Amino acid sequence: MQIIVVENYEEMSLRGAEILAAVVKEKPTATLGLATGTTPIGAYRELIRKYENGEISFRDARTVNLDEYVGLDGSDPHSYRYFMQDQLFSHIDIDLSLTNVPSGVAADLAAECMRYTKMLAECPQDIQLLGLGSDGHIGFNEPGAPFGGHTHVTDLAASTIRDNARLFDRIEDVPTRAITMGIADVMQAKKILLMANGKNKAEAVRAMIKGDVTEACPASILQRHPDVIVILDREAAGLL
Ligand code: GLP
């Protein structure tokens, strides 16, 4: 695990975007595993800047997102499909038919999980970007999610609902379930880039890096992946 500690969110975003851009430059047909949340917004902004400068193109790239809320369709501003359109896809030259987000409104969610797992196995991520939940979750793999798991529907932890409520009008509006890549789907990525910033993440960062590898802290599995880069701001690295 390579750990990079930087001063602030801005620097974290620039470093993260550099790493993502390098993958696309080296392999224009790369599969990029993408994440939502507040953490990657700055890195996406920087990728858009690199695209506008003519430094990179996403024309032949494919994307696979980690997760989606159950019950929200892509036109809902709180959905992760909408987030990706809004924060990245609509600003770059990606072929939308090559972008993948699990569907939270599929009539048969179990079938959707199987479809997504199969699709991931067929085009493994050249790089997977991750944020970190304050309870150590990755994607929506909450504490206790099996390390061998594939795409599945999960209940959200109370702390996750509380954390994410800031993005909704009322806490009652936060969906209580999500469809997420499993830990095994994340771990199949050739390279993993995790970014975390802010004091709220410091304990989860400590458990991920210094703690035992345990399903109680889903992100701790990353200690077993051969190519992981973790970029932290000073506050998130505060308990290391
Ligand atoms: C969310 C997402 C994760 C994200 C994490 C942190 O619930 N499912 O993929 O990494 O929580 O979010 P944020 O970046 O907003 O702190």
Short mmCIF file of C-alpha atoms and ligand atoms in Angstrom, two decimals:
data_model
loop_
_atom_site.label_atom_id
_atom_site.label_comp_id
_atom_site.label_asym_id
_atom_site.label_seq_id
_atom_site.Cartn_x
_atom_site.Cartn_y
_atom_site.Cartn_z
CA MET A 1 0.00 0.00 0.00
CA GLN A 2 1.44 3.32 -1.05
CA ILE A 3 0.29 6.14 1.23
CA ILE A 4 0.54 9.75 0.11
CA VAL A 5 -0.31 12.49 2.61
CA VAL A 6 -1.01 15.91 1.15
CA GLU A 7 -1.94 19.27 2.61
CA ASN A 8 -5.58 19.62 1.58
CA TYR A 9 -8.51 18.55 -0.63
CA GLU A 10 -7.23 20.50 -3.62
CA GLU A 11 -3.87 18.75 -3.61
CA MET A 12 -5.54 15.36 -3.05
CA SER A 13 -7.74 15.98 -6.08
CA LEU A 14 -4.82 16.97 -8.33
CA ARG A 15 -2.76 13.92 -7.33
CA GLY A 16 -5.74 11.60 -7.77
CA ALA A 17 -6.59 12.98 -11.20
CA GLU A 18 -2.94 12.53 -12.30
CA ILE A 19 -3.12 8.84 -11.44
CA LEU A 20 -6.45 8.31 -13.21
CA ALA A 21 -5.28 10.26 -16.26
CA ALA A 22 -2.08 8.21 -16.49
CA VAL A 23 -4.13 5.02 -16.78
CA VAL A 24 -6.20 6.42 -19.67
CA LYS A 25 -3.12 7.80 -21.43
CA GLU A 26 -1.36 4.47 -21.28
CA LYS A 27 -4.45 2.48 -22.26
CA PRO A 28 -7.15 4.50 -24.07
CA THR A 29 -9.58 1.55 -23.85
CA ALA A 30 -9.16 1.26 -20.08
CA THR A 31 -12.03 0.31 -17.79
CA LEU A 32 -12.26 2.95 -15.07
CA GLY A 33 -14.00 2.00 -11.85
CA LEU A 34 -15.58 5.21 -10.57
CA ALA A 35 -17.02 6.42 -7.29
CA THR A 36 -19.50 9.04 -6.14
CA GLY A 37 -19.63 11.16 -3.00
CA THR A 38 -18.01 14.46 -2.18
CA THR A 39 -14.49 13.05 -2.18
CA PRO A 40 -13.95 12.56 -5.96
CA ILE A 41 -15.63 15.78 -7.16
CA GLY A 42 -12.35 17.74 -7.25
CA ALA A 43 -10.53 14.96 -9.10
CA TYR A 44 -13.35 14.80 -11.67
CA ARG A 45 -13.11 18.56 -12.11
CA GLU A 46 -9.40 18.19 -12.81
CA LEU A 47 -10.01 15.35 -15.30
CA ILE A 48 -12.47 17.62 -17.13
CA ARG A 49 -9.79 20.33 -17.23
CA LYS A 50 -7.28 17.86 -18.68
CA TYR A 51 -9.84 16.83 -21.31
CA GLU A 52 -10.58 20.46 -22.23
CA ASN A 53 -6.83 21.12 -22.56
CA GLY A 54 -6.54 18.24 -25.00
CA GLU A 55 -4.32 16.32 -22.58
CA ILE A 56 -6.58 13.25 -22.43
CA SER A 57 -9.53 11.69 -24.20
CA PHE A 58 -12.09 9.25 -22.83
CA ARG A 59 -13.45 8.36 -26.27
CA ASP A 60 -12.55 4.69 -26.03
CA ALA A 61 -12.71 4.26 -22.27
CA ARG A 62 -15.33 2.30 -20.38
CA THR A 63 -16.57 3.08 -16.87
CA VAL A 64 -18.11 0.98 -14.13
CA ASN A 65 -19.52 2.67 -11.03
CA LEU A 66 -19.48 1.19 -7.58
CA ASP A 67 -23.04 1.62 -6.46
CA GLU A 68 -26.50 3.15 -6.66
CA TYR A 69 -29.37 3.83 -4.26
CA VAL A 70 -32.29 1.39 -4.49
CA GLY A 71 -35.44 3.17 -5.63
CA LEU A 72 -33.83 6.15 -7.38
CA ASP A 73 -33.73 6.23 -11.15
CA GLY A 74 -31.13 8.06 -13.19
CA SER A 75 -33.24 11.19 -13.59
CA ASP A 76 -33.38 11.72 -9.81
CA PRO A 77 -30.77 14.35 -8.82
CA HIS A 78 -29.85 12.25 -5.77
CA SER A 79 -29.10 9.15 -7.82
CA TYR A 80 -25.49 8.22 -8.51
CA ARG A 81 -26.21 7.94 -12.26
CA TYR A 82 -27.30 11.56 -12.20
CA PHE A 83 -24.22 12.52 -10.16
CA MET A 84 -21.90 10.92 -12.73
CA GLN A 85 -23.63 12.68 -15.64
CA ASP A 86 -23.54 15.97 -13.80
CA GLN A 87 -20.01 15.84 -12.36
CA LEU A 88 -18.15 14.09 -15.17
CA PHE A 89 -19.78 12.37 -18.13
CA SER A 90 -21.58 15.37 -19.62
CA HIS A 91 -18.30 17.34 -19.65
CA ILE A 92 -16.04 14.82 -21.44
CA ASP A 93 -16.04 12.82 -24.66
CA ILE A 94 -17.03 9.50 -23.11
CA ASP A 95 -19.38 7.21 -25.05
CA LEU A 96 -22.36 7.01 -22.69
CA SER A 97 -23.19 3.52 -23.89
CA LEU A 98 -19.88 2.42 -22.35
CA THR A 99 -20.71 3.88 -18.91
CA ASN A 100 -22.18 1.53 -16.35
CA VAL A 101 -23.96 2.22 -13.06
CA PRO A 102 -26.00 -0.54 -11.41
CA SER A 103 -29.74 0.10 -11.68
CA GLY A 104 -31.51 0.84 -8.42
CA VAL A 105 -34.91 0.54 -10.06
CA ALA A 106 -34.59 -2.82 -11.84
CA ALA A 107 -37.79 -4.83 -11.41
CA ASP A 108 -35.67 -7.84 -10.45
CA LEU A 109 -32.81 -6.55 -8.31
CA ALA A 110 -31.29 -10.02 -7.86
CA ALA A 111 -31.05 -10.39 -11.64
CA GLU A 112 -29.51 -6.90 -11.88
CA CYS A 113 -26.87 -7.91 -9.31
CA MET A 114 -26.00 -11.00 -11.36
CA ARG A 115 -25.87 -9.01 -14.59
CA TYR A 116 -23.55 -6.42 -13.03
CA THR A 117 -21.22 -9.01 -11.51
CA LYS A 118 -20.95 -10.80 -14.86
CA MET A 119 -20.30 -7.53 -16.70
CA LEU A 120 -17.51 -6.68 -14.23
CA ALA A 121 -15.90 -10.07 -14.61
CA GLU A 122 -15.86 -9.57 -18.37
CA CYS A 123 -14.19 -6.16 -18.22
CA PRO A 124 -12.17 -5.90 -15.00
CA GLN A 125 -11.22 -2.44 -13.83
CA ASP A 126 -7.78 -1.20 -14.87
CA ILE A 127 -8.16 1.15 -11.93
CA GLN A 128 -10.85 1.41 -9.26
CA LEU A 129 -11.36 4.74 -7.53
CA LEU A 130 -12.71 4.55 -3.98
CA GLY A 131 -13.87 6.95 -1.31
CA LEU A 132 -14.19 5.81 2.27
CA GLY A 133 -17.22 5.76 4.55
CA SER A 134 -16.70 7.04 8.09
CA ASP A 135 -17.51 3.48 9.22
CA GLY A 136 -14.87 2.01 6.89
CA HIS A 137 -17.23 1.14 4.03
CA ILE A 138 -16.13 1.01 0.41
CA GLY A 139 -18.80 1.31 -2.24
CA PHE A 140 -21.73 0.46 -0.01
CA ASN A 141 -20.04 -2.56 1.55
CA GLU A 142 -20.90 -1.84 5.14
CA PRO A 143 -19.13 -3.43 8.15
CA GLY A 144 -19.78 -7.18 8.05
CA ALA A 145 -20.00 -7.43 4.24
CA PRO A 146 -18.25 -10.65 3.20
CA PHE A 147 -14.82 -10.24 1.60
CA GLY A 148 -15.84 -12.78 -1.06
CA GLY A 149 -19.04 -10.93 -1.99
CA HIS A 150 -20.13 -9.78 -5.43
CA THR A 151 -22.73 -7.18 -6.45
CA HIS A 152 -25.59 -7.26 -3.98
CA VAL A 153 -28.36 -5.24 -2.36
CA THR A 154 -27.55 -4.00 1.11
CA ASP A 155 -29.17 -2.09 3.95
CA LEU A 156 -27.28 1.10 4.74
CA ALA A 157 -25.77 1.52 8.19
CA ALA A 158 -27.43 4.17 10.37
CA SER A 159 -24.16 6.16 10.35
CA THR A 160 -24.07 6.11 6.54
CA ILE A 161 -27.64 7.39 6.34
CA ARG A 162 -26.68 10.16 8.79
CA ASP A 163 -23.50 11.03 6.81
CA ASN A 164 -25.35 11.15 3.49
CA ALA A 165 -28.36 13.07 4.84
CA ARG A 166 -26.47 16.33 4.21
CA LEU A 167 -27.12 15.83 0.51
CA PHE A 168 -30.90 15.42 0.94
CA ASP A 169 -33.56 17.83 2.23
CA ARG A 170 -34.53 15.54 5.11
CA ILE A 171 -32.94 12.45 6.63
CA GLU A 172 -36.20 10.56 5.88
CA ASP A 173 -35.49 11.07 2.18
CA VAL A 174 -32.20 9.13 2.25
CA PRO A 175 -32.77 5.69 0.73
CA THR A 176 -32.17 2.89 3.22
CA ARG A 177 -30.93 0.36 0.67
CA ALA A 178 -28.37 0.35 -2.11
CA ILE A 179 -27.02 -1.94 -4.80
CA THR A 180 -23.24 -2.16 -4.66
CA MET A 181 -20.28 -3.96 -6.15
CA GLY A 182 -19.09 -6.55 -3.64
CA ILE A 183 -15.63 -6.55 -2.09
CA ALA A 184 -14.48 -9.29 -4.49
CA ASP A 185 -15.59 -7.13 -7.44
CA VAL A 186 -13.56 -4.22 -6.07
CA MET A 187 -10.51 -6.37 -5.36
CA GLN A 188 -10.36 -7.70 -8.94
CA ALA A 189 -9.24 -4.23 -10.10
CA LYS A 190 -5.64 -4.16 -11.34
CA LYS A 191 -4.99 -0.99 -9.39
CA ILE A 192 -6.94 0.74 -6.62
CA LEU A 193 -6.87 4.44 -5.74
CA LEU A 194 -8.54 5.43 -2.48
CA MET A 195 -8.87 9.07 -1.49
CA ALA A 196 -10.05 10.40 1.87
CA ASN A 197 -10.13 13.85 3.37
CA GLY A 198 -11.35 15.45 6.56
CA LYS A 199 -11.34 14.61 10.28
CA ASN A 200 -14.52 12.57 9.96
CA LYS A 201 -12.50 9.91 8.06
CA ALA A 202 -9.46 9.72 10.38
CA GLU A 203 -10.62 6.75 12.45
CA ALA A 204 -11.69 4.74 9.39
CA VAL A 205 -8.32 5.53 7.75
CA ARG A 206 -6.50 4.30 10.84
CA ALA A 207 -8.50 1.05 10.93
CA MET A 208 -8.01 0.54 7.17
CA ILE A 209 -4.21 0.93 7.30
CA LYS A 210 -3.14 -0.02 10.83
CA GLY A 211 -5.95 -2.27 11.98
CA ASP A 212 -6.50 -6.00 11.48
CA VAL A 213 -7.83 -7.19 8.15
CA THR A 214 -11.42 -7.80 9.23
CA GLU A 215 -14.89 -7.65 7.73
CA ALA A 216 -15.71 -5.22 10.58
CA CYS A 217 -13.71 -2.67 8.56
CA PRO A 218 -14.39 -3.43 4.88
CA ALA A 219 -11.59 -1.15 3.64
CA SER A 220 -9.00 -3.14 5.62
CA ILE A 221 -9.08 -5.78 2.84
CA LEU A 222 -7.07 -3.31 0.74
CA GLN A 223 -4.01 -4.30 2.79
CA ARG A 224 -4.13 -7.55 0.77
CA HIS A 225 -4.28 -5.95 -2.69
CA PRO A 226 -0.94 -5.78 -4.55
CA ASP A 227 -1.35 -2.29 -6.02
CA VAL A 228 -3.13 0.26 -3.84
CA ILE A 229 -2.48 3.99 -3.63
CA VAL A 230 -4.10 5.91 -0.77
CA ILE A 231 -4.14 9.70 -0.91
CA LEU A 232 -5.05 11.46 2.34
CA ASP A 233 -5.20 15.04 3.44
CA ARG A 234 -3.58 15.98 6.77
CA GLU A 235 -6.84 15.65 8.71
CA ALA A 236 -7.74 12.20 7.38
CA ALA A 237 -4.17 11.06 8.15
CA GLY A 238 -4.40 12.53 11.65
CA LEU A 239 -4.54 9.21 13.55
CA LEU A 240 -1.80 7.36 11.65
C1 GLP B 1 -20.95 6.96 0.12
C2 GLP B 1 -20.63 6.11 -1.13
C3 GLP B 1 -19.19 5.73 -1.15
C4 GLP B 1 -18.39 6.94 -0.78
C5 GLP B 1 -18.56 7.22 0.69
C6 GLP B 1 -17.94 8.52 1.15
O1 GLP B 1 -21.95 6.47 0.92
N1 GLP B 1 -21.40 4.95 -1.35
O2 GLP B 1 -18.84 5.22 -2.43
O3 GLP B 1 -17.02 6.71 -1.00
O4 GLP B 1 -19.91 7.11 1.06
O5 GLP B 1 -18.65 9.64 0.74
P1 GLP B 1 -18.04 11.08 0.70
O6 GLP B 1 -17.01 11.07 -0.35
O7 GLP B 1 -19.18 11.98 0.38
O8 GLP B 1 -17.46 11.33 2.05
#
